Amino acid sequence: MDCPACGRSNPEAHVFCPDCGARLPRAASAPVADPVTDPHAASAPAERSLEERVGRLEREVKALLERRSASMRDELRCPACGARKILHAPKVLDADADGRSELAIAKPSVWSSRRVGKLEAYICAGCMLVEWHVKELEGLDEHVDVSVLDGEAPRQGPYR
């Protein structure tokens, strides 16, 4: 069945659209999940307390929000507004003394003639959020002070 909000096609057993979270209309022939055999099925109100049901809903919302934190490059969806129209600039040009050249983390200098860490950009056509990605890492640590973060980096602002 198609989601009335975003148009995504969903299996008949889904109650909510996994893309936008909208409630899906119930088809007359849709099977009702059995709470005894289906651990993901919602129990009848008499079987669960309000706190248990709210807790389950909070976990579902948290899981949906975590999925939305993926990059535009990987998901082809904007993590900020959810739009699917993503623009890709595989080569971002920079004006310099030699004319126009690819934007990079480290530009040629007296010490090296190489451009290291060439950048590409992904832009959301809906909210104009821009994600920058380094195309290759080889030689980057020779030109720039690079720290390796092993694990979760603290989220600060909209930039990654």
XYZ file of N, CA, C and O in Angstrom:
640
model
N 0.844 -1.164 0.000
C 0.000 0.000 0.000
C 0.893 1.233 0.000
O 1.974 1.214 0.545
N 0.440 2.306 -0.632
C 1.210 3.535 -0.743
C 0.927 4.449 0.439
O -0.213 4.566 0.899
N 1.976 5.108 0.913
C 1.838 6.053 2.023
C 1.094 7.295 1.527
O 1.456 7.848 0.486
N 0.071 7.747 2.248
C -0.674 8.921 1.822
C 0.152 10.208 1.940
O -0.140 11.190 1.250
N 1.201 10.217 2.762
C 1.995 11.427 2.958
C 3.144 11.552 1.955
O 3.310 12.583 1.327
N 3.945 10.468 1.796
C 5.134 10.566 0.937
C 5.049 9.713 -0.324
O 5.880 9.851 -1.210
N 4.089 8.806 -0.403
C 3.906 7.996 -1.605
C 4.725 6.722 -1.654
O 4.649 5.981 -2.629
N 5.529 6.427 -0.629
C 6.349 5.213 -0.632
C 5.456 3.984 -0.576
O 4.472 3.931 0.147
N 5.836 2.950 -1.318
C 5.118 1.688 -1.296
C 5.565 0.893 -0.075
O 6.758 0.735 0.172
N 4.611 0.415 0.705
C 4.905 -0.300 1.949
C 4.178 -1.636 1.967
O 3.116 -1.779 1.370
N 4.734 -2.633 2.684
C 4.037 -3.911 2.838
C 2.720 -3.703 3.591
O 2.591 -2.779 4.395
N 1.761 -4.558 3.345
C 0.433 -4.446 3.964
C 0.481 -4.536 5.486
O -0.358 -3.970 6.166
N 1.470 -5.233 6.031
C 1.534 -5.429 7.470
C 2.011 -4.183 8.225
O 1.833 -4.088 9.427
N 2.622 -3.210 7.528
C 3.118 -2.008 8.205
C 1.970 -1.121 8.657
O 0.981 -0.943 7.958
N 2.118 -0.549 9.843
C 1.140 0.385 10.389
C 1.591 1.814 10.119
O 0.782 2.689 9.851
N 2.931 2.044 10.184
C 3.509 3.355 9.935
C 4.497 3.265 8.781
O 5.147 2.245 8.589
N 4.623 4.352 8.023
C 5.589 4.426 6.923
C 6.985 4.565 7.522
O 7.217 5.469 8.332
N 7.959 3.704 7.148
C 9.306 3.811 7.701
C 10.052 5.043 7.205
O 11.018 5.460 7.806
N 9.614 5.655 6.094
C 10.282 6.846 5.580
C 9.855 8.114 6.305
O 10.684 8.878 6.764
N 8.555 8.357 6.396
C 8.078 9.630 6.956
C 7.359 9.478 8.290
O 7.090 10.469 8.956
N 7.005 8.266 8.690
C 6.363 8.043 9.972
C 4.855 8.208 9.974
O 4.219 8.075 11.010
N 4.258 8.492 8.817
C 2.809 8.684 8.744
C 2.081 7.353 8.959
O 2.575 6.286 8.586
N 0.904 7.424 9.585
C 0.080 6.219 9.783
C -0.448 5.783 8.423
O -0.945 6.592 7.649
N -0.337 4.497 8.139
C -0.821 3.939 6.881
C -2.277 3.497 7.027
O -2.656 2.993 8.092
N -3.074 3.667 5.981
C -4.471 3.209 6.068
C -4.506 1.688 6.146
O -3.707 1.003 5.519
N -5.412 1.170 6.928
C -5.555 -0.286 7.074
C -6.421 -0.819 5.958
O -7.533 -0.348 5.732
N -5.918 -1.818 5.272
C -6.707 -2.490 4.247
C -7.601 -3.516 4.946
O -7.252 -4.059 5.986
N -8.749 -3.782 4.365
C -9.693 -4.740 4.968
C -9.086 -6.131 5.058
O -9.364 -6.885 5.967
N -8.209 -6.472 4.099
C -7.630 -7.809 4.082
C -6.306 -7.887 4.826
O -5.681 -8.921 4.860
N -5.843 -6.762 5.418
C -4.549 -6.774 6.099
C -4.618 -7.651 7.341
O -5.537 -7.522 8.142
N -3.643 -8.538 7.511
C -3.654 -9.396 8.693
C -3.341 -8.583 9.940
O -2.538 -7.681 9.911
N -4.002 -8.920 11.020
C -3.752 -8.280 12.305
C -2.691 -9.088 13.012
O -2.784 -10.310 13.104
N -1.653 -8.409 13.511
C -0.553 -9.104 14.175
C -1.023 -9.706 15.483
O -1.804 -9.111 16.210
N -0.541 -10.906 15.749
C -0.893 -11.611 16.972
C 0.170 -11.313 18.019
O 1.336 -11.672 17.842
N -0.171 -10.636 19.131
C 0.834 -10.291 20.128
C 1.504 -11.491 20.766
O 2.592 -11.375 21.302
N 0.901 -12.638 20.701
C 1.504 -13.826 21.309
C 2.636 -14.344 20.440
O 3.693 -14.719 20.925
N 2.459 -14.371 19.104
C 3.475 -14.908 18.211
C 4.368 -13.841 17.613
O 5.458 -14.138 17.159
N 3.948 -12.577 17.596
C 4.731 -11.491 17.010
C 5.214 -10.568 18.123
O 4.438 -9.811 18.681
N 6.524 -10.589 18.453
C 7.020 -9.765 19.557
C 6.968 -8.276 19.272
O 7.028 -7.468 20.175
N 6.848 -7.885 17.982
C 6.802 -6.474 17.623
C 5.378 -5.935 17.583
O 5.159 -4.754 17.370
N 4.422 -6.778 17.751
C 3.029 -6.335 17.688
C 2.653 -5.578 18.956
O 3.141 -5.877 20.038
N 1.799 -4.593 18.800
C 1.331 -3.831 19.965
C 0.341 -4.682 20.735
O -0.552 -5.293 20.169
N 0.507 -4.716 22.033
C -0.428 -5.469 22.867
C -1.703 -4.673 23.046
O -1.733 -3.468 22.875
N -2.729 -5.361 23.422
C -4.000 -4.696 23.690
C -3.824 -3.770 24.882
O -3.021 -4.049 25.762
N -4.562 -2.661 24.933
C -4.399 -1.705 26.018
C -4.515 -2.327 27.401
O -3.838 -1.902 28.321
N -5.325 -3.339 27.574
C -5.493 -3.958 28.889
C -4.243 -4.728 29.298
O -4.003 -4.932 30.478
N -3.443 -5.193 28.325
C -2.284 -6.015 28.629
C -1.036 -5.204 28.965
O -0.140 -5.710 29.605
N -0.950 -3.953 28.508
C 0.223 -3.133 28.757
C -0.181 -1.837 29.425
O -1.206 -1.263 29.095
N 0.679 -1.376 30.292
C 0.403 -0.094 30.943
C 0.731 1.042 29.980
O 1.427 0.855 28.980
N 0.261 2.191 30.297
C 0.523 3.367 29.476
C 2.024 3.645 29.405
O 2.554 3.976 28.349
N 2.728 3.461 30.513
C 4.166 3.699 30.548
C 4.907 2.753 29.603
O 5.844 3.151 28.924
N 4.493 1.498 29.565
C 5.129 0.528 28.667
C 4.899 0.907 27.206
O 5.812 0.839 26.390
N 3.672 1.314 26.883
C 3.373 1.691 25.499
C 4.130 2.961 25.096
O 4.664 3.038 24.002
N 4.201 3.942 25.997
C 4.949 5.172 25.705
C 6.434 4.854 25.540
O 7.094 5.370 24.637
N 6.972 3.991 26.394
C 8.374 3.594 26.283
C 8.678 2.933 24.950
O 9.710 3.206 24.333
N 7.763 2.054 24.500
C 7.950 1.388 23.208
C 7.940 2.408 22.079
O 8.784 2.376 21.180
N 7.022 3.362 22.136
C 6.947 4.404 21.101
C 8.192 5.288 21.110
O 8.704 5.662 20.057
N 8.699 5.610 22.297
C 9.920 6.414 22.393
C 11.100 5.687 21.761
O 11.921 6.296 21.067
N 11.198 4.374 21.971
C 12.279 3.598 21.357
C 12.157 3.571 19.842
O 13.149 3.663 19.119
N 10.927 3.458 19.335
C 10.715 3.469 17.886
C 11.110 4.811 17.281
O 11.760 4.864 16.238
N 10.729 5.904 17.938
C 11.079 7.236 17.445
C 12.587 7.434 17.463
O 13.177 7.950 16.511
N 13.241 6.997 18.542
C 14.695 7.117 18.640
C 15.380 6.345 17.508
O 16.323 6.841 16.892
N 14.899 5.136 17.211
C 15.476 4.339 16.126
C 15.296 5.040 14.784
O 16.204 5.050 13.947
N 14.134 5.645 14.558
C 13.904 6.382 13.307
C 14.828 7.577 13.198
O 15.374 7.863 12.127
N 15.017 8.311 14.286
C 15.896 9.481 14.259
C 17.348 9.082 14.036
O 18.085 9.789 13.339
N 17.772 7.963 14.589
C 19.143 7.505 14.388
C 19.385 7.138 12.928
O 20.466 7.377 12.399
N 18.385 6.566 12.278
C 18.534 6.232 10.861
C 18.679 7.481 10.014
O 19.336 7.477 8.991
N 18.054 8.571 10.424
C 18.095 9.806 9.647
C 19.425 10.515 9.756
O 19.659 11.477 9.065
N 20.340 10.081 10.639
C 21.604 10.771 10.801
C 22.649 10.315 9.785
O 23.777 10.764 9.837
N 22.300 9.445 8.879
C 23.235 8.987 7.863
C 23.542 10.119 6.893
O 22.843 11.114 6.827
N 24.595 9.955 6.113
C 25.006 11.015 5.197
C 24.175 10.995 3.917
O 23.597 9.980 3.529
N 24.153 12.138 3.258
C 23.441 12.247 1.980
C 24.092 11.350 0.935
O 23.414 10.785 0.093
N 25.415 11.213 0.996
C 26.127 10.376 0.031
C 25.688 8.918 0.139
O 25.486 8.247 -0.867
N 25.504 8.441 1.361
C 25.153 7.032 1.566
C 23.667 6.756 1.371
O 23.289 5.738 0.814
N 22.820 7.654 1.852
C 21.379 7.406 1.871
C 20.603 8.068 0.736
O 19.442 7.754 0.532
N 21.233 9.040 0.036
C 20.542 9.836 -0.986
C 19.257 10.439 -0.422
O 18.210 10.444 -1.037
N 19.381 10.929 0.813
C 18.282 11.580 1.527
C 18.927 12.582 2.476
O 19.923 12.291 3.110
N 18.338 13.774 2.555
C 18.866 14.822 3.436
C 18.573 14.463 4.892
O 17.414 14.211 5.238
N 19.586 14.445 5.765
C 19.342 14.136 7.170
C 18.614 15.259 7.905
O 18.031 15.031 8.950
N 18.621 16.468 7.364
C 17.971 17.599 8.031
C 16.484 17.688 7.702
O 15.652 17.806 8.591
N 16.139 17.624 6.402
C 14.736 17.824 6.026
C 14.086 16.579 5.420
O 12.881 16.556 5.201
N 14.872 15.540 5.115
C 14.321 14.298 4.572
C 14.117 14.305 3.071
O 13.651 13.322 2.507
N 14.475 15.400 2.385
C 14.279 15.475 0.933
C 15.149 14.448 0.218
O 16.218 14.072 0.694
N 14.695 14.012 -0.936
C 15.435 13.014 -1.714
C 16.143 13.604 -2.928
O 16.884 12.900 -3.599
N 15.935 14.873 -3.239
C 16.614 15.483 -4.381
C 17.962 16.011 -3.901
O 18.063 17.066 -3.291
N 19.017 15.232 -4.180
C 20.364 15.542 -3.724
C 21.226 15.857 -4.947
O 21.251 15.095 -5.908
N 21.916 16.987 -4.902
C 22.826 17.386 -5.973
C 24.231 16.941 -5.600
O 24.634 17.070 -4.444
N 24.988 16.424 -6.583
C 26.345 15.949 -6.321
C 27.323 16.748 -7.180
O 27.165 16.820 -8.395
N 28.313 17.350 -6.538
C 29.384 18.068 -7.235
C 30.674 17.273 -7.020
O 31.334 17.418 -5.991
N 31.040 16.395 -7.983
C 32.213 15.550 -7.784
C 33.528 16.327 -7.810
O 34.537 15.871 -7.295
N 33.517 17.523 -8.395
C 34.715 18.352 -8.437
C 34.284 19.778 -8.101
O 33.485 20.371 -8.807
N 34.799 20.309 -7.013
C 34.484 21.671 -6.597
C 35.685 22.528 -6.953
O 36.801 22.259 -6.507
N 35.461 23.542 -7.786
C 36.565 24.371 -8.267
C 36.792 25.561 -7.352
O 35.866 26.127 -6.779
N 38.069 25.946 -7.251
C 38.498 27.059 -6.419
C 39.324 27.995 -7.297
O 40.136 27.539 -8.108
N 39.116 29.290 -7.146
C 39.924 30.263 -7.893
C 41.196 30.522 -7.105
O 41.160 30.834 -5.923
N 42.337 30.363 -7.773
C 43.615 30.650 -7.120
C 44.527 31.347 -8.125
O 44.096 31.717 -9.215
N 45.788 31.518 -7.782
C 46.732 32.237 -8.637
C 46.926 31.561 -9.985
O 47.213 32.217 -10.989
N 46.752 30.249 -10.040
C 46.940 29.496 -11.280
C 45.656 29.370 -12.086
O 45.603 28.612 -13.044
N 44.610 30.059 -11.699
C 43.322 29.937 -12.389
C 42.334 29.213 -11.511
O 42.187 29.520 -10.346
N 41.674 28.214 -12.085
C 40.691 27.433 -11.325
C 41.213 26.015 -11.156
O 41.623 25.381 -12.121
N 41.191 25.542 -9.927
C 41.655 24.190 -9.649
C 40.731 23.564 -8.616
O 39.924 24.244 -7.988
N 40.876 22.257 -8.430
C 40.005 21.548 -7.490
C 40.259 21.996 -6.061
O 41.403 22.131 -5.632
N 39.168 22.206 -5.325
C 39.252 22.555 -3.917
C 39.744 21.333 -3.154
O 39.286 20.211 -3.382
N 40.699 21.555 -2.261
C 41.288 20.450 -1.507
C 41.646 20.938 -0.107
O 41.698 22.137 0.153
N 41.916 19.978 0.781
C 42.311 20.311 2.147
C 43.699 20.948 2.145
O 43.939 21.923 2.813
N 44.625 20.383 1.374
C 45.987 20.914 1.280
C 46.281 21.244 -0.180
O 46.180 20.382 -1.049
N 46.628 22.486 -0.420
C 46.941 22.942 -1.772
C 48.444 22.833 -2.014
O 49.230 22.729 -1.076
N 48.846 22.906 -3.283
C 50.286 22.908 -3.569
C 50.975 24.082 -2.878
O 50.401 25.155 -2.722
N 52.210 23.836 -2.446
C 52.968 24.874 -1.753
C 54.434 24.766 -2.157
O 54.790 23.996 -3.046
N 55.260 25.492 -1.456
C 56.702 25.426 -1.704
C 57.211 24.024 -1.425
O 58.103 23.525 -2.092
N 56.584 23.353 -0.459
C 57.061 22.047 -0.014
C 56.530 20.898 -0.856
O 57.146 19.839 -0.928
N 55.386 21.065 -1.493
C 54.793 19.975 -2.270
C 53.952 20.555 -3.406
O 53.283 21.570 -3.241
N 53.995 19.898 -4.545
C 53.215 20.369 -5.696
C 51.872 19.642 -5.800
O 51.128 19.872 -6.743
N 51.576 18.774 -4.839
C 50.343 17.975 -4.889
C 49.185 18.651 -4.181
O 49.358 19.347 -3.196
N 47.994 18.405 -4.707
C 46.754 18.750 -4.002
C 46.337 17.488 -3.274
O 46.172 16.448 -3.874
N 46.134 17.594 -1.983
C 45.805 16.428 -1.172
C 44.442 16.645 -0.527
O 44.132 17.736 -0.063
N 43.633 15.595 -0.502
C 42.322 15.682 0.131
C 41.331 16.445 -0.723
O 40.624 17.322 -0.241
N 41.275 16.105 -2.022
C 40.313 16.774 -2.908
C 38.896 16.530 -2.401
O 38.572 15.448 -1.930
N 38.074 17.566 -2.511
C 36.737 17.530 -1.937
C 35.654 17.353 -2.990
O 35.800 17.792 -4.131
N 34.567 16.714 -2.569
C 33.339 16.652 -3.344
C 32.216 17.086 -2.422
O 32.348 17.021 -1.201
N 31.122 17.565 -3.006
C 30.025 18.088 -2.188
C 28.710 17.433 -2.569
O 28.476 17.094 -3.728
N 27.846 17.245 -1.559
C 26.473 16.782 -1.737
C 25.581 17.880 -1.174
O 25.777 18.312 -0.037
N 24.620 18.343 -1.976
C 23.790 19.483 -1.606
C 22.326 19.078 -1.668
O 21.869 18.521 -2.668
N 21.580 19.367 -0.601
C 20.144 19.103 -0.579
C 19.443 20.223 -1.337
O 19.624 21.404 -1.017
N 18.646 19.868 -2.347
C 17.914 20.868 -3.120
C 16.764 21.461 -2.315
O 16.270 22.533 -2.645
N 16.359 20.786 -1.231
C 15.254 21.275 -0.419
C 15.662 22.340 0.582
O 15.106 23.431 0.610
N 16.670 22.057 1.406
C 17.051 22.998 2.474
C 18.454 23.579 2.290
O 18.921 24.344 3.108
N 19.145 23.177 1.226
C 20.476 23.677 0.868
C 21.588 23.255 1.838
O 22.642 23.863 1.882
N 21.358 22.208 2.621
C 22.412 21.669 3.477
C 23.508 21.115 2.582
O 23.225 20.463 1.569
N 24.771 21.367 2.921
C 25.903 20.886 2.129
C 26.741 19.942 2.982
O 27.053 20.253 4.131
N 27.085 18.793 2.419
C 28.018 17.857 3.050
C 29.265 17.798 2.193
O 29.185 17.649 0.977
N 30.396 17.911 2.837
C 31.679 17.817 2.150
C 32.291 16.463 2.449
O 32.266 16.004 3.585
N 32.865 15.838 1.430
C 33.541 14.552 1.605
C 34.906 14.617 0.934
O 35.033 15.168 -0.161
N 35.915 14.048 1.594
C 37.247 13.944 1.016
C 37.255 12.703 0.134
O 36.862 11.627 0.570
N 37.702 12.872 -1.125
C 37.666 11.744 -2.066
C 38.735 10.693 -1.759
O 38.495 9.517 -1.938
N 39.914 11.126 -1.327
C 40.960 10.164 -0.995
C 41.765 10.680 0.181
O 41.970 11.883 0.329
N 42.212 9.770 1.024
C 42.936 10.147 2.233
C 44.447 10.009 2.100
O 45.188 10.477 2.955
N 44.909 9.378 1.028
C 46.336 9.109 0.861
C 47.155 10.393 0.906
O 46.896 11.342 0.177
N 48.111 10.437 1.799
C 49.015 11.577 1.925
C 48.459 12.745 2.714
O 49.157 13.741 2.904
N 47.242 12.645 3.188
C 46.629 13.767 3.895
C 47.375 14.105 5.184
O 47.615 15.270 5.484
N 47.787 13.081 5.938
C 48.454 13.329 7.212
C 49.830 13.958 7.053
O 50.380 14.507 7.999
N 50.421 13.940 5.843
C 51.705 14.572 5.599
C 51.570 16.090 5.483
O 52.526 16.822 5.659
N 50.353 16.566 5.141
C 50.148 17.981 4.865
C 49.270 18.695 5.878
O 49.273 19.908 5.954
N 48.492 17.939 6.630
C 47.523 18.531 7.542
C 47.600 17.794 8.873
O 47.842 16.586 8.908
N 47.387 18.521 9.963
C 47.345 17.900 11.281
C 46.044 17.114 11.388
O 44.962 17.695 11.458
N 46.126 15.778 11.350
C 44.956 14.911 11.336
C 44.895 14.129 12.634
O 45.895 13.560 13.073
N 43.726 14.117 13.260
C 43.505 13.317 14.461
C 42.554 12.184 14.111
O 41.569 12.400 13.410
N 42.850 10.998 14.580
C 41.972 9.855 14.358
C 41.055 9.730 15.566
O 41.518 9.606 16.694
N 39.755 9.783 15.317
C 38.771 9.619 16.383
C 38.247 8.197 16.291
O 37.659 7.811 15.290
N 38.490 7.406 17.314
C 38.059 6.015 17.313
C 36.786 5.916 18.142
O 36.823 5.996 19.356
N 35.680 5.763 17.474
C 34.408 5.673 18.179
C 33.526 6.855 17.824
O 33.605 7.412 16.753
N 32.687 7.237 18.768
C 31.725 8.312 18.546
C 32.372 9.664 18.763
O 32.912 9.944 19.818
N 32.323 10.505 17.732
C 32.781 11.880 17.872
C 31.641 12.708 18.433
O 30.483 12.472 18.103
N 31.932 13.669 19.276
C 30.845 14.505 19.802
C 30.214 15.323 18.689
O 30.920 15.844 17.832
N 28.880 15.390 18.671
C 28.175 16.167 17.659
C 28.157 17.617 18.082
O 27.662 17.948 19.145
N 28.714 18.459 17.231
C 28.728 19.885 17.515
C 28.262 20.615 16.255
O 28.976 20.658 15.278
N 27.080 21.141 16.299
C 26.568 21.899 15.158
C 26.126 20.987 14.031
O 26.123 19.766 14.151
N 25.790 21.584 12.885
C 25.275 20.801 11.761
C 26.376 20.163 10.921
O 26.088 19.451 9.988
N 27.638 20.434 11.241
C 28.723 19.937 10.398
C 29.265 18.645 10.935
O 29.276 18.385 12.109
N 29.794 17.830 10.029
C 30.359 16.541 10.436
C 31.846 16.568 10.312
O 32.421 17.116 9.474
